[in-house]
Amino acid sequence: MVKPTLLDYLHQLRRKGVTHVEIDDQARAVLRELYTRGTALRTVAKTSATAESNRTAILATGSTPAEKIASLATIAETWQPARSLGSFRDTMVFSAGNPEADFMLVGEAPGYQEEQKKEPFVGPTGAKLDQILKAMGLSRDQAYISNVCKFRPATKNQTTNNRKPSHEEMATSLPFLKAEIDIVKPKVIVALGACTAQGLLGSEKTVGQLRESWHQFQGIPLRVTYHPSYLLRQEEGLGEKRKVWEDMLTIMEKLGLPISEKQRGFFKK
Ligand code: URA
């Protein structure tokens, strides 16, 4: 039997010619709660539907991982959910490195230098990242390097200044990163910086709170560490460098990479 709802009851009253009902504070609170719950459910349903359609819409074509990544990049150029925000700049910066690598590094969004070269992590921040990879015994070609956002977040009268992407900008871009992960199938992902980690893990926590433990993203082990640009601002001390290096040693162990005694001692006081 279908239970009569509040709405049925109100319709019934209206049919009888009643145009107003009195409600007390308690009833008002119940209605407010029902309305809030209904709105939240509709938002979740809409977001899931959009995420699902995003995922379906960006199925890459091609037979090799490199071809599939190239096909994703073509789709990203005109990706309406991101483009229609109107808050990104025009030049796309997709990814760099090897689409068959075991190790994937993810940043938040390209900046001025990246936009100029159409490549993630170039300029001083990129040089710092290359140093970290070199210390691990890896080159850029032995890793896959990407960003959550594929366009540089815009600001008013923008020159060389960059800004962090918003939650919305990251959410509309995330389907691409997920599709990249499906193609590359890395053994380990590292999220660089708090903004990236928050975008991927849906968390508000800091790098200090998120590093030192394994997380999962798309079923892949994920580690969080400080962004290389943060290290550039900490040049004088060894403390933060050592923390990043400890994160990288943990990642190297997970990847089964050889680690020398010299490497174990890097950045120790
Ligand atoms: N910072 C990022 O997060 N990504 C880049 O590509 C460059 C700087």
Coordinates of C-alpha atoms and ligand atoms in Angstrom, one line a residue:
M1 CA 0.0 0.0 0.0
V2 CA 1.3 3.5 -0.9
K3 CA 1.4 5.8 2.1
P4 CA -0.3 9.1 1.7
T5 CA 2.4 11.8 1.7
L6 CA 2.4 15.3 3.2
L7 CA 2.0 16.6 -0.3
D8 CA -1.1 14.4 -0.8
Y9 CA -2.6 15.8 2.4
L10 CA -1.9 19.4 1.2
H11 CA -3.5 18.7 -2.2
Q12 CA -6.5 17.3 -0.4
L13 CA -6.8 20.5 1.7
R14 CA -6.5 22.6 -1.4
R15 CA -9.3 20.6 -3.1
K16 CA -11.4 21.5 -0.1
G17 CA -10.7 25.2 -0.7
V18 CA -8.1 25.6 2.0
T19 CA -5.5 28.1 0.8
H20 CA -3.3 28.5 4.0
V21 CA -2.1 26.2 6.7
E22 CA -0.5 27.2 9.9
I23 CA 2.8 25.6 10.8
D24 CA 4.6 25.9 14.1
D25 CA 8.4 26.1 14.6
Q26 CA 8.8 22.4 15.0
A27 CA 6.9 21.7 11.7
R28 CA 9.0 24.4 10.0
A29 CA 12.2 22.7 11.2
V30 CA 11.0 19.3 9.9
L31 CA 10.2 20.8 6.5
R32 CA 13.5 22.6 6.3
E33 CA 15.3 19.3 7.1
L34 CA 13.4 17.5 4.4
Y35 CA 14.1 20.2 1.9
T36 CA 17.9 20.2 2.7
R37 CA 18.0 16.4 2.4
G38 CA 16.2 16.4 -0.9
T39 CA 18.5 19.1 -2.3
A40 CA 21.6 17.2 -1.2
L41 CA 20.3 14.0 -2.8
R42 CA 19.5 15.8 -6.0
T43 CA 23.0 17.3 -6.1
V44 CA 24.7 14.0 -5.5
A45 CA 22.6 12.3 -8.2
K46 CA 23.4 15.1 -10.6
T47 CA 27.1 15.0 -9.8
S48 CA 27.3 11.2 -10.2
A49 CA 25.4 11.3 -13.5
T50 CA 27.8 14.0 -14.8
A51 CA 30.9 12.2 -13.6
E52 CA 29.6 9.0 -15.2
S53 CA 28.8 10.8 -18.5
N54 CA 32.2 12.5 -18.4
R55 CA 33.8 9.1 -18.0
T56 CA 31.9 7.7 -20.9
A57 CA 32.6 10.7 -23.1
I58 CA 36.3 10.5 -22.7
L59 CA 37.0 7.0 -23.7
A60 CA 40.3 7.3 -25.6
T61 CA 40.9 5.7 -29.0
G62 CA 44.2 4.1 -30.2
S63 CA 46.0 0.8 -29.6
T64 CA 49.2 1.9 -27.7
P65 CA 49.2 3.9 -24.4
A66 CA 50.9 6.8 -26.2
E67 CA 48.1 6.8 -28.9
K68 CA 45.5 6.7 -26.2
I69 CA 47.0 9.6 -24.3
A70 CA 47.3 11.6 -27.5
S71 CA 43.6 10.9 -28.2
L72 CA 42.7 12.0 -24.6
A73 CA 44.6 15.2 -25.2
T74 CA 42.6 15.9 -28.3
I75 CA 39.4 15.5 -26.4
A76 CA 40.6 17.7 -23.6
E77 CA 41.2 20.7 -26.0
T78 CA 37.4 21.2 -26.3
W79 CA 36.2 19.7 -23.1
Q80 CA 33.0 21.7 -22.4
P81 CA 32.7 21.0 -18.6
A82 CA 36.1 22.7 -18.1
R83 CA 35.9 25.2 -20.9
S84 CA 32.4 26.4 -20.0
L85 CA 33.6 27.5 -16.5
G86 CA 35.2 30.4 -18.3
S87 CA 38.0 30.5 -15.6
F88 CA 40.8 28.7 -17.5
R89 CA 43.1 30.1 -20.1
D90 CA 43.1 28.8 -23.6
T91 CA 46.4 26.9 -24.0
M92 CA 46.2 23.3 -23.1
V93 CA 49.1 21.6 -21.2
F94 CA 48.4 17.9 -21.1
S95 CA 51.2 15.6 -19.8
A96 CA 54.8 14.6 -20.3
G97 CA 56.9 11.5 -19.9
N98 CA 56.3 7.9 -20.5
P99 CA 52.7 6.6 -20.7
E100 CA 54.0 3.2 -19.9
A101 CA 55.9 4.2 -16.7
D102 CA 55.3 2.6 -13.3
F103 CA 55.6 6.0 -11.5
M104 CA 53.1 8.8 -12.1
L105 CA 53.6 12.3 -10.6
V106 CA 50.6 14.6 -10.4
G107 CA 50.5 18.4 -9.9
E108 CA 47.6 20.7 -9.6
A109 CA 47.7 22.9 -12.8
P110 CA 50.1 24.3 -15.2
G111 CA 51.6 27.8 -14.6
Y112 CA 53.1 30.5 -16.7
Q113 CA 56.2 28.6 -17.7
E114 CA 54.3 25.4 -18.5
E115 CA 51.8 27.3 -20.6
Q116 CA 54.7 28.8 -22.6
K117 CA 56.3 25.4 -23.3
K118 CA 53.0 23.4 -23.3
E119 CA 54.6 21.0 -21.0
P120 CA 54.0 20.2 -17.3
F121 CA 56.7 21.0 -14.7
V122 CA 59.2 23.1 -16.6
G123 CA 61.1 26.2 -15.3
P124 CA 62.5 26.2 -11.8
T125 CA 59.8 24.0 -10.4
G126 CA 60.3 21.5 -13.2
A127 CA 64.1 21.6 -12.6
K128 CA 63.5 20.8 -8.9
L129 CA 61.3 17.9 -9.9
D130 CA 63.9 16.6 -12.3
Q131 CA 66.5 16.7 -9.5
I132 CA 64.2 14.6 -7.3
L133 CA 63.8 12.1 -10.1
K134 CA 67.5 12.0 -10.7
A135 CA 68.2 11.3 -7.1
M136 CA 65.8 8.4 -7.4
G137 CA 67.9 7.2 -10.4
L138 CA 65.1 8.1 -12.9
S139 CA 64.8 10.4 -15.8
R140 CA 61.7 12.2 -17.0
D141 CA 61.3 9.5 -19.6
Q142 CA 60.9 6.9 -16.9
A143 CA 58.0 8.6 -15.3
Y144 CA 54.6 9.9 -16.4
I145 CA 54.0 13.6 -15.3
S146 CA 50.6 15.2 -15.4
N147 CA 48.4 17.7 -13.7
V148 CA 44.8 17.5 -12.4
C149 CA 43.9 20.6 -14.5
K150 CA 44.9 20.8 -18.2
F151 CA 44.7 24.6 -18.4
R152 CA 46.3 27.4 -16.4
P153 CA 43.8 29.0 -14.1
A154 CA 43.1 32.5 -15.2
T155 CA 43.3 35.8 -13.2
K156 CA 42.4 39.3 -14.0
N157 CA 45.2 41.2 -15.9
Q158 CA 47.3 38.1 -15.7
T159 CA 50.9 38.2 -16.6
T160 CA 53.3 35.7 -15.1
N161 CA 51.3 35.3 -11.9
N162 CA 49.6 31.9 -11.2
R163 CA 46.8 30.9 -9.0
K164 CA 45.7 27.6 -7.5
P165 CA 42.8 25.9 -9.2
S166 CA 39.4 25.9 -7.4
H167 CA 37.6 22.7 -6.3
E168 CA 35.2 23.1 -9.3
E169 CA 38.1 23.5 -11.8
M170 CA 39.7 20.4 -10.4
A171 CA 36.4 18.4 -10.4
T172 CA 35.7 19.2 -14.1
S173 CA 39.2 18.2 -15.0
L174 CA 39.5 15.1 -12.9
P175 CA 37.9 12.7 -15.5
F176 CA 41.0 13.2 -17.7
L177 CA 43.4 12.3 -14.9
K178 CA 41.3 9.2 -14.1
A179 CA 41.3 8.2 -17.8
E180 CA 45.1 8.7 -17.9
I181 CA 45.5 6.5 -14.9
D182 CA 43.4 3.8 -16.6
I183 CA 45.7 3.9 -19.6
V184 CA 49.1 4.3 -17.8
K185 CA 48.3 1.9 -15.0
P186 CA 51.1 3.1 -12.8
K187 CA 52.2 1.1 -9.8
V188 CA 52.5 4.3 -7.6
I189 CA 51.1 7.8 -7.9
V190 CA 52.5 10.7 -6.0
A191 CA 50.3 13.8 -5.4
L192 CA 52.5 16.9 -5.3
G193 CA 51.3 19.5 -2.8
A194 CA 48.2 20.0 -0.7
C195 CA 46.0 21.4 -3.5
T196 CA 46.6 18.3 -5.7
A197 CA 46.1 15.9 -2.8
Q198 CA 42.9 17.6 -1.7
G199 CA 41.6 17.5 -5.3
L200 CA 42.4 13.8 -5.6
L201 CA 41.4 12.6 -2.2
G202 CA 38.5 15.0 -1.6
S203 CA 40.2 15.9 1.7
E204 CA 40.8 19.2 3.4
K205 CA 43.9 17.9 5.2
T206 CA 47.4 19.4 4.9
V207 CA 50.5 17.6 3.3
G208 CA 51.8 17.2 6.9
Q209 CA 48.7 15.3 7.8
L210 CA 48.5 13.2 4.6
R211 CA 52.1 12.2 4.0
E212 CA 53.7 9.2 5.8
S213 CA 50.8 6.9 4.9
W214 CA 49.5 5.2 1.8
H215 CA 46.2 6.3 0.2
Q216 CA 44.4 4.8 -2.7
F217 CA 43.3 6.5 -5.9
Q218 CA 41.5 4.5 -8.6
G219 CA 42.8 1.4 -6.8
I220 CA 46.4 2.6 -7.1
P221 CA 48.7 3.2 -4.1
L222 CA 49.1 7.0 -3.7
R223 CA 51.5 8.9 -1.6
V224 CA 51.3 12.7 -0.8
T225 CA 54.4 14.9 -0.6
Y226 CA 55.3 18.6 -0.6
H227 CA 55.2 20.4 -4.0
P228 CA 58.6 21.1 -5.6
S229 CA 57.7 24.8 -5.7
Y230 CA 57.4 24.7 -1.9
L231 CA 60.9 23.2 -1.7
L232 CA 62.2 26.1 -3.8
R233 CA 61.0 28.4 -1.1
Q234 CA 62.7 26.4 1.6
E235 CA 66.2 26.4 0.1
E236 CA 68.1 27.3 3.3
G237 CA 67.0 24.3 5.5
L238 CA 67.3 20.5 4.9
G239 CA 64.2 19.6 6.9
E240 CA 61.5 19.7 4.2
K241 CA 63.9 18.3 1.6
R242 CA 64.5 15.3 3.8
K243 CA 60.8 14.8 4.3
V244 CA 60.2 14.7 0.5
W245 CA 63.2 12.4 0.2
E246 CA 61.8 10.0 2.8
D247 CA 58.6 10.0 0.8
M248 CA 60.5 9.1 -2.3
L249 CA 62.5 6.4 -0.6
T250 CA 59.2 4.8 0.5
I251 CA 57.9 5.1 -3.1
M252 CA 61.2 3.6 -4.4
E253 CA 60.7 0.6 -2.1
K254 CA 57.2 0.1 -3.4
L255 CA 58.4 0.3 -7.0
G256 CA 61.1 -2.2 -6.2
L257 CA 63.8 0.2 -7.3
P258 CA 67.4 -0.3 -6.0
I259 CA 68.4 2.0 -3.1
S260 CA 72.0 2.5 -2.2
E261 CA 73.3 3.5 1.2
K262 CA 74.3 6.8 -0.2
Q263 CA 70.7 7.4 -1.4
R264 CA 69.4 6.4 2.1
G265 CA 71.5 9.1 3.7
F266 CA 70.6 12.0 1.3
F267 CA 69.6 15.3 3.1
K268 CA 70.4 14.0 6.5
K269 CA 71.9 16.6 8.7
Ligands
URA1 N1 52.9 23.3 -10.6 C1 52.1 22.3 -10.9 O1 51.3 21.8 -10.1 N2 52.1 21.8 -12.2 C2 52.9 22.2 -13.1 O2 52.9 21.7 -14.2 C3 53.8 23.3 -12.7 C4 53.7 23.8 -11.5

